[in-house]
Short mmCIF file of C-alpha atoms in Angstrom, two decimals:
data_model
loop_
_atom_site.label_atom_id
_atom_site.label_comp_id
_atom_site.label_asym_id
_atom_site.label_seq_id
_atom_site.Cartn_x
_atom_site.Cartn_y
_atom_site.Cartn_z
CA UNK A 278 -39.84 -123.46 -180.67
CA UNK A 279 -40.90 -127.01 -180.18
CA UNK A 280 -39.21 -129.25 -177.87
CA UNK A 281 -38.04 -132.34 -177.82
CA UNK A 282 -35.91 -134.79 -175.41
CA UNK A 283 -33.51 -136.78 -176.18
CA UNK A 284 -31.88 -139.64 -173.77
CA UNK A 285 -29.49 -141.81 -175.44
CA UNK A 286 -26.57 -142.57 -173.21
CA UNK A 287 -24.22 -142.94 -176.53
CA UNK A 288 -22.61 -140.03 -177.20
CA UNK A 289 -22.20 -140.68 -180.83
CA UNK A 290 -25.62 -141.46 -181.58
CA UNK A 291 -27.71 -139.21 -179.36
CA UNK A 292 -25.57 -136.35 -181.47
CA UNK A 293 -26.61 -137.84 -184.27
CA UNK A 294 -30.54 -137.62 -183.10
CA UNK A 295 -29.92 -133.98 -181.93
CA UNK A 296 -28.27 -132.63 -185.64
CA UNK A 297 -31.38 -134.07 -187.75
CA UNK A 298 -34.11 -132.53 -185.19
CA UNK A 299 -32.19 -129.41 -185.28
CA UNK A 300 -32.44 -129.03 -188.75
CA UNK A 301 -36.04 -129.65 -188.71
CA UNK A 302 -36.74 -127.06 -186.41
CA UNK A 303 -36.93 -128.34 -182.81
CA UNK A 304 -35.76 -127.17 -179.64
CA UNK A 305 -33.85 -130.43 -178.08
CA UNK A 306 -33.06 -131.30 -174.25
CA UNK A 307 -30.31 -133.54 -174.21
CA UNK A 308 -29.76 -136.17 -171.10
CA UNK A 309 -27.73 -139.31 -170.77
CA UNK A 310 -29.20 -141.03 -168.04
CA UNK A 311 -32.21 -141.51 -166.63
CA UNK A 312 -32.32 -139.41 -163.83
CA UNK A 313 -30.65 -136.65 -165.57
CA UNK A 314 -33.72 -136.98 -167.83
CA UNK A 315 -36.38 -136.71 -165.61
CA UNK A 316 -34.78 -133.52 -164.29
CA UNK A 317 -34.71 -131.34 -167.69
CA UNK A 318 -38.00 -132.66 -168.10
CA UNK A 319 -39.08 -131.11 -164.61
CA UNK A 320 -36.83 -127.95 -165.70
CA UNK A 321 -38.68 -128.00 -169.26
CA UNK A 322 -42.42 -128.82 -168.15
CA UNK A 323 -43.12 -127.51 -172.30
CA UNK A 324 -41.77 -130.22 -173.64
CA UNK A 325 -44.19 -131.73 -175.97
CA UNK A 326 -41.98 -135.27 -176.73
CA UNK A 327 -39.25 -137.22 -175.26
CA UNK A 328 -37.80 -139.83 -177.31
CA UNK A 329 -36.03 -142.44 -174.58
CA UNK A 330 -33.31 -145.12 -175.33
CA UNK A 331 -34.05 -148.38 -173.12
CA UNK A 332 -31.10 -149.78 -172.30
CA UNK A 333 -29.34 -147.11 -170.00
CA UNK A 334 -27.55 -147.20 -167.39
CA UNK A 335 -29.55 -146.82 -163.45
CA UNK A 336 -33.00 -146.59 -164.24
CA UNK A 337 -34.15 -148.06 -167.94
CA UNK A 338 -36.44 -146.36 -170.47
CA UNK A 339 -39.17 -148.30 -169.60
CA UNK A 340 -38.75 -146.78 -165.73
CA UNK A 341 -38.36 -143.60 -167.40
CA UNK A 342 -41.71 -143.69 -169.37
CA UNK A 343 -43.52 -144.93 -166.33
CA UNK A 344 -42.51 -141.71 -164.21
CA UNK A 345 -42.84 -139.68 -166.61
CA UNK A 346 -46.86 -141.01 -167.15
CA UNK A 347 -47.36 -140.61 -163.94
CA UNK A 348 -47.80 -137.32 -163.84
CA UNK A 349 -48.06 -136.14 -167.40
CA UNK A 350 -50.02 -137.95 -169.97
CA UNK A 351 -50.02 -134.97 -172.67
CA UNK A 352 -46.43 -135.06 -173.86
CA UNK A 353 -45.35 -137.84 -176.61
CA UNK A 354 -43.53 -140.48 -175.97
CA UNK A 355 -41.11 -142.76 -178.40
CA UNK A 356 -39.00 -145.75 -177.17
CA UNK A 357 -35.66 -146.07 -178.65
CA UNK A 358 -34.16 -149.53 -179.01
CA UNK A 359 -31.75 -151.64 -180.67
CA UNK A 360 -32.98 -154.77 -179.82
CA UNK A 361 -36.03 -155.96 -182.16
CA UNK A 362 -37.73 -158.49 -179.95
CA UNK A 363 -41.25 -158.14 -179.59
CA UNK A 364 -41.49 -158.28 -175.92
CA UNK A 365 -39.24 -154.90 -175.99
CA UNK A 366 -41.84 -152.71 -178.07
CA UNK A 367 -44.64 -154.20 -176.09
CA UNK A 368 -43.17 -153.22 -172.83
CA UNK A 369 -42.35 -150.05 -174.12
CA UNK A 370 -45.85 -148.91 -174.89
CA UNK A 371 -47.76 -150.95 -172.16
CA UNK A 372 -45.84 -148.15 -169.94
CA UNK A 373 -47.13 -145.69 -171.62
CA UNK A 374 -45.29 -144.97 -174.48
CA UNK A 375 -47.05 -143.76 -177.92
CA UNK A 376 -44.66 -145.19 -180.38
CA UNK A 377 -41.18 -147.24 -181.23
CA UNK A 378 -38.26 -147.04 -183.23
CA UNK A 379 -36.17 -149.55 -183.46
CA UNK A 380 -31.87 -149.01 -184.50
CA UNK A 381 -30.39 -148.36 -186.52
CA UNK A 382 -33.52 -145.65 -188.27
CA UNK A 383 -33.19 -142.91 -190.64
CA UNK A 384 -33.41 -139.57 -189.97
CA UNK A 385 -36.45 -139.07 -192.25
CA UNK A 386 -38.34 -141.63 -190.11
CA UNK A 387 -37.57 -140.67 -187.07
CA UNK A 388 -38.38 -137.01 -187.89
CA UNK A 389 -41.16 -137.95 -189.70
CA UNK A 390 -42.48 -139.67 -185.98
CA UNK A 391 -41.76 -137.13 -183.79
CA UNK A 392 -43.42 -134.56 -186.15
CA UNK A 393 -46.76 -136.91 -185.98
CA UNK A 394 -46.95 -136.77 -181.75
CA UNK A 395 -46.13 -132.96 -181.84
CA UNK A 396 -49.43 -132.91 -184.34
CA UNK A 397 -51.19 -135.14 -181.42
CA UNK A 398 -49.58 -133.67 -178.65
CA UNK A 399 -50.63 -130.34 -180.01
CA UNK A 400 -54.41 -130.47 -178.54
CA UNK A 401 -55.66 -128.29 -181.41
CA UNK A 402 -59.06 -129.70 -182.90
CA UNK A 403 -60.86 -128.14 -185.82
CA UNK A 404 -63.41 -125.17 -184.64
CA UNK A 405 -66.21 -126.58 -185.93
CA UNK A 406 -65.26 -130.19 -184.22
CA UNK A 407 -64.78 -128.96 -180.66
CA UNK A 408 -67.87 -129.86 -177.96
CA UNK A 409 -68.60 -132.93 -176.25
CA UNK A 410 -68.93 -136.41 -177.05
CA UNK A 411 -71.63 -138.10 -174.98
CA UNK A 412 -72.36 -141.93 -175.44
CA UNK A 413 -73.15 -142.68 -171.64
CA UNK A 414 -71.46 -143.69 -169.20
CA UNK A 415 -68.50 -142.19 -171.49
CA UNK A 416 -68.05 -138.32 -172.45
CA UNK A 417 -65.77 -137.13 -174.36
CA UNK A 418 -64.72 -133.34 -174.31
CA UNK A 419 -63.05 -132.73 -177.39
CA UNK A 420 -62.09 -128.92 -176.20
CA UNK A 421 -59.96 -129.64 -173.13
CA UNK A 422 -58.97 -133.48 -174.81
CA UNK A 423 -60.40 -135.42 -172.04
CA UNK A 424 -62.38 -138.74 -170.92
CA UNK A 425 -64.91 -139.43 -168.01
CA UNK A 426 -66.89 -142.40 -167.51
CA UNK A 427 -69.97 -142.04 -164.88
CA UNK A 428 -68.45 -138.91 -164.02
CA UNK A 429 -65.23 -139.94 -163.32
CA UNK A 430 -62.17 -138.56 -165.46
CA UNK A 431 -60.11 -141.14 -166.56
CA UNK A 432 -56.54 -139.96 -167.47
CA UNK A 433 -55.83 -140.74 -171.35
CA UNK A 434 -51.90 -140.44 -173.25
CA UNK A 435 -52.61 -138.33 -176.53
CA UNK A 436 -53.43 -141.46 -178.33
CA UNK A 437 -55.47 -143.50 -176.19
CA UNK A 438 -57.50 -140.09 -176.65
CA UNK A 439 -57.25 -140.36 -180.65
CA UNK A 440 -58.61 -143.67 -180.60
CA UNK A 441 -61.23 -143.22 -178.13
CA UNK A 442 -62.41 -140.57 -180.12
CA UNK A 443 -62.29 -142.02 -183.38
CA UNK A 444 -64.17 -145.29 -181.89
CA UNK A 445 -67.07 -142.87 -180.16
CA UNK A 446 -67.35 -141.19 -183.70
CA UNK A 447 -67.74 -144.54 -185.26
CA UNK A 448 -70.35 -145.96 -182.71
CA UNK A 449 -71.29 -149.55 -184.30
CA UNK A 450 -68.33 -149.50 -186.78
CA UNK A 451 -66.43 -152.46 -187.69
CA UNK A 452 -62.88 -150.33 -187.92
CA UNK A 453 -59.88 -152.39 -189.45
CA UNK A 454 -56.66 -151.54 -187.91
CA UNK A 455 -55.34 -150.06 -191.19
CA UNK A 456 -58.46 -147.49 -190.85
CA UNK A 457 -57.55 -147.32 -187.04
CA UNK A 458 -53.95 -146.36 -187.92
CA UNK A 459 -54.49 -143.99 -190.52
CA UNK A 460 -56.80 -142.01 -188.68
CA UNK A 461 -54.95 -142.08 -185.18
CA UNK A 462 -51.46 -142.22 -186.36
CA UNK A 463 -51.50 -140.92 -189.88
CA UNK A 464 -51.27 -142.23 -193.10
CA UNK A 465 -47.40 -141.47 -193.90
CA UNK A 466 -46.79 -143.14 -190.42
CA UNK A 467 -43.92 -145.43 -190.89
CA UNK A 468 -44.66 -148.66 -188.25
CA UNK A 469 -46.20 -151.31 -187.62
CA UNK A 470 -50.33 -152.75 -187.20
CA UNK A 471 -49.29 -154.46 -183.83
CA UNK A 472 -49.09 -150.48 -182.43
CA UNK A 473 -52.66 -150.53 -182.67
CA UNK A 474 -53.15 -153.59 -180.58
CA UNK A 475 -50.98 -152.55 -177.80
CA UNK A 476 -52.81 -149.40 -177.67
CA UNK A 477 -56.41 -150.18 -177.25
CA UNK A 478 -55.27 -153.28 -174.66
CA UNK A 479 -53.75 -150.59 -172.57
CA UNK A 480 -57.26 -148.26 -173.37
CA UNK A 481 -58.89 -151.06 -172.15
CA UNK A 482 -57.18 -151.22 -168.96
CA UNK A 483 -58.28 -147.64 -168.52
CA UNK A 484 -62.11 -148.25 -169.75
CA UNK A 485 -63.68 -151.14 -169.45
CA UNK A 486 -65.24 -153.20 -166.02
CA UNK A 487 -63.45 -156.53 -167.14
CA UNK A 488 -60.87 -156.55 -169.79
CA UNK A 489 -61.29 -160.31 -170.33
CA UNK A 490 -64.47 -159.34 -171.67
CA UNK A 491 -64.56 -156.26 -173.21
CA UNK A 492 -67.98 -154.46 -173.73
CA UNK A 493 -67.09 -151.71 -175.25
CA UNK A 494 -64.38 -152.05 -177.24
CA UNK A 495 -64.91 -155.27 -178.74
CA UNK A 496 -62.92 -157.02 -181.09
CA UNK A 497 -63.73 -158.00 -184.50
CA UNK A 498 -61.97 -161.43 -184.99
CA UNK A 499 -59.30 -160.92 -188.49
CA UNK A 500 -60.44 -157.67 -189.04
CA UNK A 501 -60.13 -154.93 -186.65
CA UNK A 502 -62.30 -153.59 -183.46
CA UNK A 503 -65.95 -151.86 -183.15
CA UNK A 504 -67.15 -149.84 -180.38
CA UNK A 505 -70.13 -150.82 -179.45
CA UNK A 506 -72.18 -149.75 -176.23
#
């Protein structure tokens, strides 16, 4: 059975979280701080998505998501918040995390995201798309879902891998970011454009020799972003 992780320090409302992913088949870790987190995840190492409230008591969600990228950037990784402000869901995925939800959320969309990274988190391609993606100094092995440039791997989350190969399967492409989140996060994804943004700024962190100026993912001004070598 799939599983999932849920930290929510409120009783009340990680139950709620726990019932609706029951019923829609997942195996879920509960914790209710984050240190007791970061322990089921060590004692669950399957996991394949942990959805992590950020205001907690000790160490915040946003700590949590950082130690949890540090050594695994396969699982999925969804910030839960009550607080709306902007700087919040930045902060959230700048740390690593692939998505946001912010409370009070139904149980169809939250559901409905953590069935989307599962898909991701998966690492299943289509047989006849699996090989290598070379567009130098960047190749892209679509069997094992990973990244090197001149050589060197660089460590990807399951999305900064979507997009990178979405963009190296476009080479030259002006790609809006409706196209960008269709294709990377699917079309009955329930959020926002800005979740595309955050994403390739944090990619570019990752990829590119000065992220003031970007060569290779470049932007297209009102539109979207091209990759273009």
């Amino acid at each position: 059975m799939k599983k999932v992780l849920v930290l929510e320090d409120e009783a009340s409302i990680r139950g709620f979280i726990v019932i609706n992913l029951r019923r829609a088949g997942y195996d879920v870790i509960e914790a209710e701080s984050g240190e007791e987190a970061l322990e089921r995840l060590r004692e669950n190492p399957d996991a394949r998505v942990a959805l992590l409230d950020i205001m907690l008591p000790g160490i915040d969600g946003f700590e949590v998501c950082r130690r949890i990228r540090a050594t695994n950037s396969r699982i999925g990784i969804i910030m839960l918040t009550a607080r709306s402000q902007e700087m919040d869901k930045v902060t959230g995925l700048m740390t690593g995390a692939d998505d946001y939800v912010t409370k009070p959320f139904s149980p169809a969309e939250l559901t409905a995201r953590v069935d989307a990274l599962v898909r991701r988190s998966g690492g299943e391609d289509p047989p006849q798309a699996t090989g290598e993606l070379s567009q130098p100094p960047f190749l892209l092995n679509t069997r094992n879902r990973t990244l090197e440039k001149n050589g060197q791997r660089i460590k990807l989350t399951q999305v900064e891998y979507s997009i990178m190969r979405v963009f190296m399967e476009n080479p030259g492409k002006a790609l809006s970011r409706e196209e960008i989140l269709d294709m990377v996060w699917g079309r009955d994804y329930f959020g926002e454009l800005k979740i595309v943004d955050v994403n390739i700024r944090r990619l570019r962190l990752k990829i590119e020799d000065n992220v003031q100026n970007p060569a290779y993912i470049t932007t297209v001004w009102g539109y979207g972003y091209k990759w273009g070598l």
